Amino acid sequence: MVITLEQTAALLSRIQIAYPAFVNIFEEDDYGNVINAPTAQLWQQRLSANGITIEQAVQALDKHIDTSQFEPKIADIINNKPQLSIYDIQAQERQQEQLALLEYHESNEVIPMPDHIHELLERLGKKRLVGGDDNVE
């Protein structure tokens, strides 16, 4: 989900609390809605363009607060986006393969198995049974 202007303003307020020298200029209406926020608008635009969610931004900010004495720049939040582990990448690849296979099965007509393949599979199945016929050709 794309980060909203209100979420970005809250993120910038959090930065200002952690780093008092950080300048966060925005105006709110009587209902607490952000109405004029050039800093927040730029941050929101750049974070959204890079696919950063509010959860990722908060996680990156927390990591930055723990490791840096200077306030973060937009790039610090974007470049701190959590990297996928090899397991996450493999899971995504498996899911894509399953979806491609499902799409193939839904879009193509499935024909029956040839008789000679069916007979061979039956013989292999019998061989695996205890006491089954061990002569598989």
Tab-separated table of N, CA and C in Angstrom:
chain	number	residue	atom	x	y	z
A	1	MET	N	0.836	-1.173	0.000
A	1	MET	CA	0.000	0.000	0.000
A	1	MET	C	0.889	1.248	0.000
A	2	VAL	N	0.533	2.206	-0.801
A	2	VAL	CA	1.311	3.438	-0.930
A	2	VAL	C	1.180	4.259	0.350
A	3	ILE	N	2.274	4.863	0.740
A	3	ILE	CA	2.297	5.696	1.945
A	3	ILE	C	1.523	6.989	1.679
A	4	THR	N	0.693	7.384	2.631
A	4	THR	CA	-0.134	8.586	2.465
A	4	THR	C	0.602	9.814	3.004
A	5	LEU	N	0.073	10.973	2.692
A	5	LEU	CA	0.669	12.221	3.173
A	5	LEU	C	0.584	12.300	4.698
A	6	GLU	N	-0.532	11.869	5.268
A	6	GLU	CA	-0.678	11.895	6.728
A	6	GLU	C	0.324	10.949	7.392
A	7	GLN	N	0.516	9.775	6.803
A	7	GLN	CA	1.489	8.828	7.351
A	7	GLN	C	2.903	9.402	7.258
A	8	THR	N	3.178	10.062	6.134
A	8	THR	CA	4.496	10.672	5.953
A	8	THR	C	4.707	11.787	6.965
A	9	ALA	N	3.680	12.603	7.204
A	9	ALA	CA	3.785	13.672	8.198
A	9	ALA	C	4.046	13.086	9.584
A	10	ALA	N	3.392	11.966	9.909
A	10	ALA	CA	3.625	11.311	11.200
A	10	ALA	C	5.055	10.774	11.282
A	11	LEU	N	5.559	10.248	10.172
A	11	LEU	CA	6.934	9.754	10.123
A	11	LEU	C	7.915	10.907	10.358
A	12	LEU	N	7.649	12.035	9.712
A	12	LEU	CA	8.522	13.200	9.887
A	12	LEU	C	8.442	13.750	11.309
A	13	SER	N	7.288	13.678	11.919
A	13	SER	CA	7.160	14.100	13.328
A	13	SER	C	7.993	13.194	14.224
A	14	ARG	N	8.004	11.927	13.899
A	14	ARG	CA	8.818	10.960	14.661
A	14	ARG	C	10.304	11.288	14.506
A	15	ILE	N	10.705	11.654	13.286
A	15	ILE	CA	12.100	12.048	13.060
A	15	ILE	C	12.422	13.282	13.894
A	16	GLN	N	11.496	14.244	13.913
A	16	GLN	CA	11.721	15.483	14.662
A	16	GLN	C	11.842	15.221	16.166
A	17	ILE	N	11.110	14.247	16.672
A	17	ILE	CA	11.220	13.895	18.094
A	17	ILE	C	12.583	13.285	18.383
A	18	ALA	N	13.040	12.402	17.493
A	18	ALA	CA	14.327	11.742	17.701
A	18	ALA	C	15.498	12.679	17.429
A	19	TYR	N	15.319	13.592	16.488
A	19	TYR	CA	16.372	14.535	16.100
A	19	TYR	C	15.798	15.950	16.147
A	20	PRO	N	15.895	16.634	17.280
A	20	PRO	CA	15.264	17.955	17.450
A	20	PRO	C	15.690	19.006	16.421
A	21	ALA	N	16.854	18.861	15.812
A	21	ALA	CA	17.301	19.845	14.826
A	21	ALA	C	16.624	19.646	13.466
A	22	PHE	N	15.925	18.544	13.299
A	22	PHE	CA	15.256	18.258	12.026
A	22	PHE	C	14.109	19.236	11.815
A	23	VAL	N	14.078	19.860	10.636
A	23	VAL	CA	13.044	20.843	10.326
A	23	VAL	C	11.907	20.139	9.597
A	24	ASN	N	10.746	20.165	10.209
A	24	ASN	CA	9.564	19.519	9.642
A	24	ASN	C	8.468	20.573	9.576
A	25	ILE	N	8.241	21.103	8.386
A	25	ILE	CA	7.268	22.180	8.230
A	25	ILE	C	5.987	21.616	7.642
A	26	PHE	N	4.918	21.712	8.414
A	26	PHE	CA	3.614	21.371	7.852
A	26	PHE	C	2.519	22.051	8.647
A	27	GLU	N	1.408	22.227	7.978
A	27	GLU	CA	0.250	22.868	8.606
A	27	GLU	C	-0.904	21.876	8.610
A	28	GLU	N	-1.708	21.966	9.673
A	28	GLU	CA	-2.879	21.102	9.781
A	28	GLU	C	-4.130	21.969	9.860
A	29	ASP	N	-5.240	21.420	9.387
A	29	ASP	CA	-6.509	22.138	9.546
A	29	ASP	C	-7.059	21.858	10.943
A	30	ASP	N	-8.264	22.345	11.230
A	30	ASP	CA	-8.851	22.177	12.563
A	30	ASP	C	-9.136	20.725	12.913
A	31	TYR	N	-9.165	19.857	11.904
A	31	TYR	CA	-9.476	18.444	12.125
A	31	TYR	C	-8.230	17.568	12.169
A	32	GLY	N	-7.065	18.189	12.087
A	32	GLY	CA	-5.819	17.428	12.149
A	32	GLY	C	-5.340	16.905	10.806
A	33	ASN	N	-5.995	17.288	9.715
A	33	ASN	CA	-5.567	16.859	8.387
A	33	ASN	C	-4.430	17.760	7.898
A	34	VAL	N	-3.429	17.136	7.292
A	34	VAL	CA	-2.303	17.896	6.762
A	34	VAL	C	-2.776	18.653	5.528
A	35	ILE	N	-2.567	19.975	5.506
A	35	ILE	CA	-3.033	20.767	4.366
A	35	ILE	C	-1.887	21.406	3.581
A	36	ASN	N	-0.799	21.713	4.234
A	36	ASN	CA	0.331	22.317	3.539
A	36	ASN	C	1.604	21.743	4.138
A	37	ALA	N	2.266	20.898	3.379
A	37	ALA	CA	3.443	20.235	3.915
A	37	ALA	C	4.441	19.964	2.796
A	38	PRO	N	5.216	20.974	2.408
A	38	PRO	CA	6.151	20.745	1.301
A	38	PRO	C	7.177	19.654	1.602
A	39	THR	N	7.662	19.598	2.829
A	39	THR	CA	8.623	18.561	3.195
A	39	THR	C	7.960	17.190	3.138
A	40	ALA	N	6.791	17.084	3.738
A	40	ALA	CA	6.071	15.801	3.742
A	40	ALA	C	5.675	15.393	2.334
A	41	GLN	N	5.299	16.362	1.501
A	41	GLN	CA	4.914	16.034	0.126
A	41	GLN	C	6.092	15.459	-0.646
A	42	LEU	N	7.265	16.042	-0.482
A	42	LEU	CA	8.448	15.517	-1.167
A	42	LEU	C	8.795	14.122	-0.656
A	43	TRP	N	8.798	13.953	0.660
A	43	TRP	CA	9.098	12.645	1.236
A	43	TRP	C	8.072	11.616	0.753
A	44	GLN	N	6.806	11.966	0.793
A	44	GLN	CA	5.750	11.038	0.365
A	44	GLN	C	5.914	10.671	-1.101
A	45	GLN	N	6.221	11.643	-1.923
A	45	GLN	CA	6.400	11.397	-3.358
A	45	GLN	C	7.565	10.444	-3.606
A	46	ARG	N	8.686	10.671	-2.960
A	46	ARG	CA	9.874	9.841	-3.186
A	46	ARG	C	9.714	8.442	-2.581
A	47	LEU	N	9.138	8.362	-1.392
A	47	LEU	CA	8.934	7.047	-0.783
A	47	LEU	C	7.959	6.224	-1.619
A	48	SER	N	6.880	6.840	-2.079
A	48	SER	CA	5.895	6.143	-2.911
A	48	SER	C	6.503	5.698	-4.232
A	49	ALA	N	7.296	6.571	-4.847
A	49	ALA	CA	7.922	6.237	-6.136
A	49	ALA	C	8.862	5.047	-6.006
A	50	ASN	N	9.388	4.837	-4.820
A	50	ASN	CA	10.296	3.712	-4.596
A	50	ASN	C	9.615	2.521	-3.938
A	51	GLY	N	8.287	2.576	-3.829
A	51	GLY	CA	7.529	1.442	-3.318
A	51	GLY	C	7.674	1.187	-1.831
A	52	ILE	N	7.978	2.218	-1.076
A	52	ILE	CA	8.157	2.073	0.374
A	52	ILE	C	6.804	2.222	1.064
A	53	THR	N	6.446	1.248	1.883
A	53	THR	CA	5.214	1.315	2.667
A	53	THR	C	5.519	2.015	3.991
A	54	ILE	N	4.482	2.381	4.724
A	54	ILE	CA	4.695	3.030	6.016
A	54	ILE	C	5.407	2.081	6.982
A	55	GLU	N	5.076	0.786	6.907
A	55	GLU	CA	5.731	-0.183	7.786
A	55	GLU	C	7.226	-0.257	7.497
A	56	GLN	N	7.579	-0.278	6.217
A	56	GLN	CA	8.993	-0.319	5.844
A	56	GLN	C	9.699	0.967	6.255
A	57	ALA	N	9.025	2.105	6.090
A	57	ALA	CA	9.621	3.384	6.454
A	57	ALA	C	9.869	3.468	7.954
A	58	VAL	N	8.903	3.034	8.754
A	58	VAL	CA	9.066	3.068	10.209
A	58	VAL	C	10.187	2.122	10.633
A	59	GLN	N	10.231	0.948	10.026
A	59	GLN	CA	11.292	-0.013	10.348
A	59	GLN	C	12.659	0.566	9.991
A	60	ALA	N	12.776	1.190	8.824
A	60	ALA	CA	14.042	1.801	8.411
A	60	ALA	C	14.404	2.964	9.334
A	61	LEU	N	13.404	3.758	9.719
A	61	LEU	CA	13.664	4.876	10.627
A	61	LEU	C	14.140	4.373	11.988
A	62	ASP	N	13.490	3.348	12.512
A	62	ASP	CA	13.909	2.793	13.802
A	62	ASP	C	15.355	2.303	13.742
A	63	LYS	N	15.704	1.645	12.656
A	63	LYS	CA	17.078	1.164	12.489
A	63	LYS	C	18.038	2.346	12.407
A	64	HIS	N	17.626	3.384	11.684
A	64	HIS	CA	18.475	4.575	11.554
A	64	HIS	C	18.663	5.265	12.906
A	65	ILE	N	17.593	5.384	13.663
A	65	ILE	CA	17.676	6.016	14.991
A	65	ILE	C	18.646	5.237	15.884
A	66	ASP	N	18.610	3.912	15.776
A	66	ASP	CA	19.488	3.071	16.601
A	66	ASP	C	20.953	3.159	16.194
A	67	THR	N	21.226	3.553	14.955
A	67	THR	CA	22.599	3.483	14.454
A	67	THR	C	23.230	4.811	14.061
A	68	SER	N	22.459	5.896	14.023
A	68	SER	CA	23.026	7.160	13.547
A	68	SER	C	22.646	8.311	14.464
A	69	GLN	N	23.607	9.200	14.662
A	69	GLN	CA	23.335	10.380	15.479
A	69	GLN	C	22.789	11.533	14.659
A	70	PHE	N	22.756	11.394	13.341
A	70	PHE	CA	22.263	12.445	12.463
A	70	PHE	C	20.916	12.061	11.878
A	71	GLU	N	20.074	13.059	11.646
A	71	GLU	CA	18.737	12.792	11.111
A	71	GLU	C	18.843	12.148	9.725
A	72	PRO	N	17.871	11.314	9.379
A	72	PRO	CA	17.931	10.614	8.097
A	72	PRO	C	17.527	11.522	6.936
A	73	LYS	N	18.056	11.196	5.809
A	73	LYS	CA	17.635	11.803	4.554
A	73	LYS	C	16.686	10.804	3.884
A	74	ILE	N	16.029	11.218	2.839
A	74	ILE	CA	15.103	10.328	2.127
A	74	ILE	C	15.830	9.057	1.689
A	75	ALA	N	17.037	9.228	1.176
A	75	ALA	CA	17.816	8.076	0.691
A	75	ALA	C	18.112	7.081	1.814
A	76	ASP	N	18.285	7.564	3.034
A	76	ASP	CA	18.551	6.665	4.161
A	76	ASP	C	17.367	5.729	4.402
A	77	ILE	N	16.168	6.241	4.228
A	77	ILE	CA	14.970	5.417	4.431
A	77	ILE	C	14.780	4.472	3.253
A	78	ILE	N	14.966	4.975	2.042
A	78	ILE	CA	14.783	4.142	0.848
A	78	ILE	C	15.813	3.022	0.801
A	79	ASN	N	17.072	3.344	1.078
A	79	ASN	CA	18.135	2.346	0.980
A	79	ASN	C	18.145	1.373	2.139
A	80	ASN	N	17.358	1.635	3.164
A	80	ASN	CA	17.263	0.729	4.305
A	80	ASN	C	16.122	-0.256	4.146
A	81	LYS	N	15.526	-0.289	2.964
A	81	LYS	CA	14.431	-1.212	2.696
A	81	LYS	C	14.931	-2.635	2.943
A	82	PRO	N	14.190	-3.434	3.719
A	82	PRO	CA	14.673	-4.769	4.035
A	82	PRO	C	14.863	-5.611	2.766
A	83	GLN	N	15.991	-6.301	2.733
A	83	GLN	CA	16.296	-7.170	1.597
A	83	GLN	C	15.633	-8.532	1.795
A	84	LEU	N	15.204	-9.122	0.697
A	84	LEU	CA	14.596	-10.442	0.772
A	84	LEU	C	15.677	-11.492	0.998
A	85	SER	N	15.387	-12.455	1.844
A	85	SER	CA	16.324	-13.547	2.051
A	85	SER	C	16.212	-14.519	0.881
A	86	ILE	N	17.158	-15.419	0.784
A	86	ILE	CA	17.139	-16.416	-0.292
A	86	ILE	C	15.884	-17.282	-0.176
A	87	TYR	N	15.419	-17.500	1.043
A	87	TYR	CA	14.212	-18.304	1.252
A	87	TYR	C	12.966	-17.584	0.738
A	88	ASP	N	12.926	-16.263	0.955
A	88	ASP	CA	11.808	-15.468	0.440
A	88	ASP	C	11.796	-15.481	-1.083
A	89	ILE	N	12.979	-15.345	-1.680
A	89	ILE	CA	13.082	-15.354	-3.138
A	89	ILE	C	12.663	-16.704	-3.690
A	90	GLN	N	13.116	-17.796	-3.051
A	90	GLN	CA	12.736	-19.138	-3.500
A	90	GLN	C	11.234	-19.361	-3.358
A	91	ALA	N	10.654	-18.868	-2.279
A	91	ALA	CA	9.205	-19.014	-2.087
A	91	ALA	C	8.451	-18.259	-3.170
A	92	GLN	N	8.912	-17.059	-3.524
A	92	GLN	CA	8.273	-16.294	-4.591
A	92	GLN	C	8.401	-17.014	-5.931
A	93	GLU	N	9.565	-17.607	-6.187
A	93	GLU	CA	9.767	-18.344	-7.444
A	93	GLU	C	8.844	-19.560	-7.514
A	94	ARG	N	8.723	-20.291	-6.393
A	94	ARG	CA	7.822	-21.460	-6.364
A	94	ARG	C	6.383	-21.030	-6.611
A	95	GLN	N	5.994	-19.918	-5.995
A	95	GLN	CA	4.634	-19.429	-6.178
A	95	GLN	C	4.397	-19.030	-7.630
A	96	GLN	N	5.365	-18.387	-8.251
A	96	GLN	CA	5.230	-18.006	-9.656
A	96	GLN	C	5.142	-19.239	-10.555
A	97	GLU	N	5.934	-20.269	-10.251
A	97	GLU	CA	5.880	-21.508	-11.028
A	97	GLU	C	4.517	-22.182	-10.884
A	98	GLN	N	3.992	-22.203	-9.659
A	98	GLN	CA	2.677	-22.805	-9.436
A	98	GLN	C	1.584	-22.040	-10.168
A	99	LEU	N	1.663	-20.718	-10.144
A	99	LEU	CA	0.672	-19.913	-10.853
A	99	LEU	C	0.778	-20.121	-12.357
A	100	ALA	N	1.999	-20.226	-12.873
A	100	ALA	CA	2.182	-20.464	-14.307
A	100	ALA	C	1.632	-21.833	-14.687
A	101	LEU	N	1.867	-22.846	-13.850
A	101	LEU	CA	1.352	-24.188	-14.115
A	101	LEU	C	-0.166	-24.202	-14.056
A	102	LEU	N	-0.743	-23.519	-13.091
A	102	LEU	CA	-2.193	-23.432	-12.974
A	102	LEU	C	-2.785	-22.734	-14.200
A	103	GLU	N	-2.154	-21.664	-14.627
A	103	GLU	CA	-2.627	-20.950	-15.812
A	103	GLU	C	-2.536	-21.846	-17.044
A	104	TYR	N	-1.460	-22.620	-17.141
A	104	TYR	CA	-1.299	-23.539	-18.273
A	104	TYR	C	-2.421	-24.574	-18.282
A	105	HIS	N	-2.709	-25.142	-17.121
A	105	HIS	CA	-3.758	-26.168	-17.039
A	105	HIS	C	-5.136	-25.591	-17.334
A	106	GLU	N	-5.351	-24.349	-16.937
A	106	GLU	CA	-6.658	-23.734	-17.196
A	106	GLU	C	-6.823	-23.322	-18.654
A	107	SER	N	-5.717	-23.038	-19.329
A	107	SER	CA	-5.817	-22.549	-20.701
A	107	SER	C	-5.609	-23.627	-21.768
A	108	ASN	N	-5.132	-24.799	-21.372
A	108	ASN	CA	-4.879	-25.853	-22.347
A	108	ASN	C	-5.753	-27.069	-22.058
A	109	GLU	N	-6.155	-27.719	-23.129
A	109	GLU	CA	-6.964	-28.925	-22.993
A	109	GLU	C	-6.058	-30.082	-22.603
A	110	VAL	N	-6.449	-30.793	-21.585
A	110	VAL	CA	-5.665	-31.927	-21.118
A	110	VAL	C	-6.178	-33.179	-21.815
A	111	ILE	N	-5.248	-33.938	-22.406
A	111	ILE	CA	-5.636	-35.162	-23.109
A	111	ILE	C	-5.348	-36.356	-22.208
A	112	PRO	N	-6.034	-37.462	-22.423
A	112	PRO	CA	-5.785	-38.637	-21.586
A	112	PRO	C	-4.375	-39.198	-21.805
A	113	MET	N	-3.890	-39.896	-20.785
A	113	MET	CA	-2.581	-40.501	-20.831
A	113	MET	C	-2.587	-41.645	-21.858
A	114	PRO	N	-1.539	-41.801	-22.661
A	114	PRO	CA	-1.484	-42.927	-23.602
A	114	PRO	C	-1.532	-44.261	-22.855
A	115	ASP	N	-2.110	-45.278	-23.507
A	115	ASP	CA	-2.286	-46.586	-22.873
A	115	ASP	C	-0.967	-47.199	-22.421
A	116	HIS	N	0.082	-47.101	-23.243
A	116	HIS	CA	1.347	-47.747	-22.884
A	116	HIS	C	1.971	-47.089	-21.645
A	117	ILE	N	1.773	-45.798	-21.450
A	117	ILE	CA	2.272	-45.119	-20.246
A	117	ILE	C	1.444	-45.541	-19.039
A	118	HIS	N	0.139	-45.642	-19.216
A	118	HIS	CA	-0.746	-46.057	-18.135
A	118	HIS	C	-0.400	-47.469	-17.667
A	119	GLU	N	-0.174	-48.389	-18.623
A	119	GLU	CA	0.184	-49.773	-18.275
A	119	GLU	C	1.520	-49.827	-17.542
A	120	LEU	N	2.494	-49.058	-17.992
A	120	LEU	CA	3.800	-49.035	-17.341
A	120	LEU	C	3.683	-48.512	-15.906
A	121	LEU	N	2.905	-47.481	-15.697
A	121	LEU	CA	2.714	-46.956	-14.343
A	121	LEU	C	2.027	-47.975	-13.436
A	122	GLU	N	1.070	-48.729	-13.981
A	122	GLU	CA	0.410	-49.767	-13.186
A	122	GLU	C	1.398	-50.849	-12.787
A	123	ARG	N	2.247	-51.262	-13.718
A	123	ARG	CA	3.247	-52.290	-13.402
A	123	ARG	C	4.244	-51.784	-12.371
A	124	LEU	N	4.661	-50.530	-12.485
A	124	LEU	CA	5.577	-49.968	-11.494
A	124	LEU	C	4.919	-49.905	-10.119
A	125	GLY	N	3.649	-49.549	-10.079
A	125	GLY	CA	2.916	-49.509	-8.825
A	125	GLY	C	2.809	-50.885	-8.190
A	126	LYS	N	2.565	-51.923	-8.995
A	126	LYS	CA	2.481	-53.293	-8.476
A	126	LYS	C	3.835	-53.763	-7.963
A	127	LYS	N	4.912	-53.357	-8.629
A	127	LYS	CA	6.249	-53.755	-8.203
A	127	LYS	C	6.554	-53.219	-6.810
A	128	ARG	N	6.068	-52.058	-6.524
A	128	ARG	CA	6.335	-51.438	-5.230
A	128	ARG	C	5.518	-52.067	-4.100
A	129	LEU	N	4.435	-52.747	-4.445
A	129	LEU	CA	3.638	-53.427	-3.422
A	129	LEU	C	4.403	-54.634	-2.904
A	130	VAL	N	4.239	-54.944	-1.632
A	130	VAL	CA	4.894	-56.105	-1.052
A	130	VAL	C	4.332	-57.353	-1.713
A	131	GLY	N	5.237	-58.200	-2.209
A	131	GLY	CA	4.797	-59.437	-2.865
A	131	GLY	C	4.326	-59.222	-4.281
A	132	GLY	N	4.576	-58.031	-4.838
A	132	GLY	CA	4.134	-57.745	-6.190
A	132	GLY	C	5.045	-58.378	-7.227
A	133	ASP	N	4.668	-58.281	-8.465
A	133	ASP	CA	5.433	-58.837	-9.563
A	133	ASP	C	6.680	-57.972	-9.776
A	134	ASP	N	7.867	-58.634	-9.714
A	134	ASP	CA	9.112	-57.892	-9.866
A	134	ASP	C	9.574	-57.790	-11.311
A	135	ASN	N	8.857	-58.384	-12.231
A	135	ASN	CA	9.245	-58.350	-13.635
A	135	ASN	C	8.595	-57.171	-14.345
A	136	VAL	N	9.288	-56.066	-14.294
A	136	VAL	CA	8.787	-54.895	-14.987
A	136	VAL	C	9.646	-54.705	-16.232
A	137	GLU	N	9.003	-54.598	-17.372
A	137	GLU	CA	9.732	-54.468	-18.626
A	137	GLU	C	9.874	-53.036	-19.016
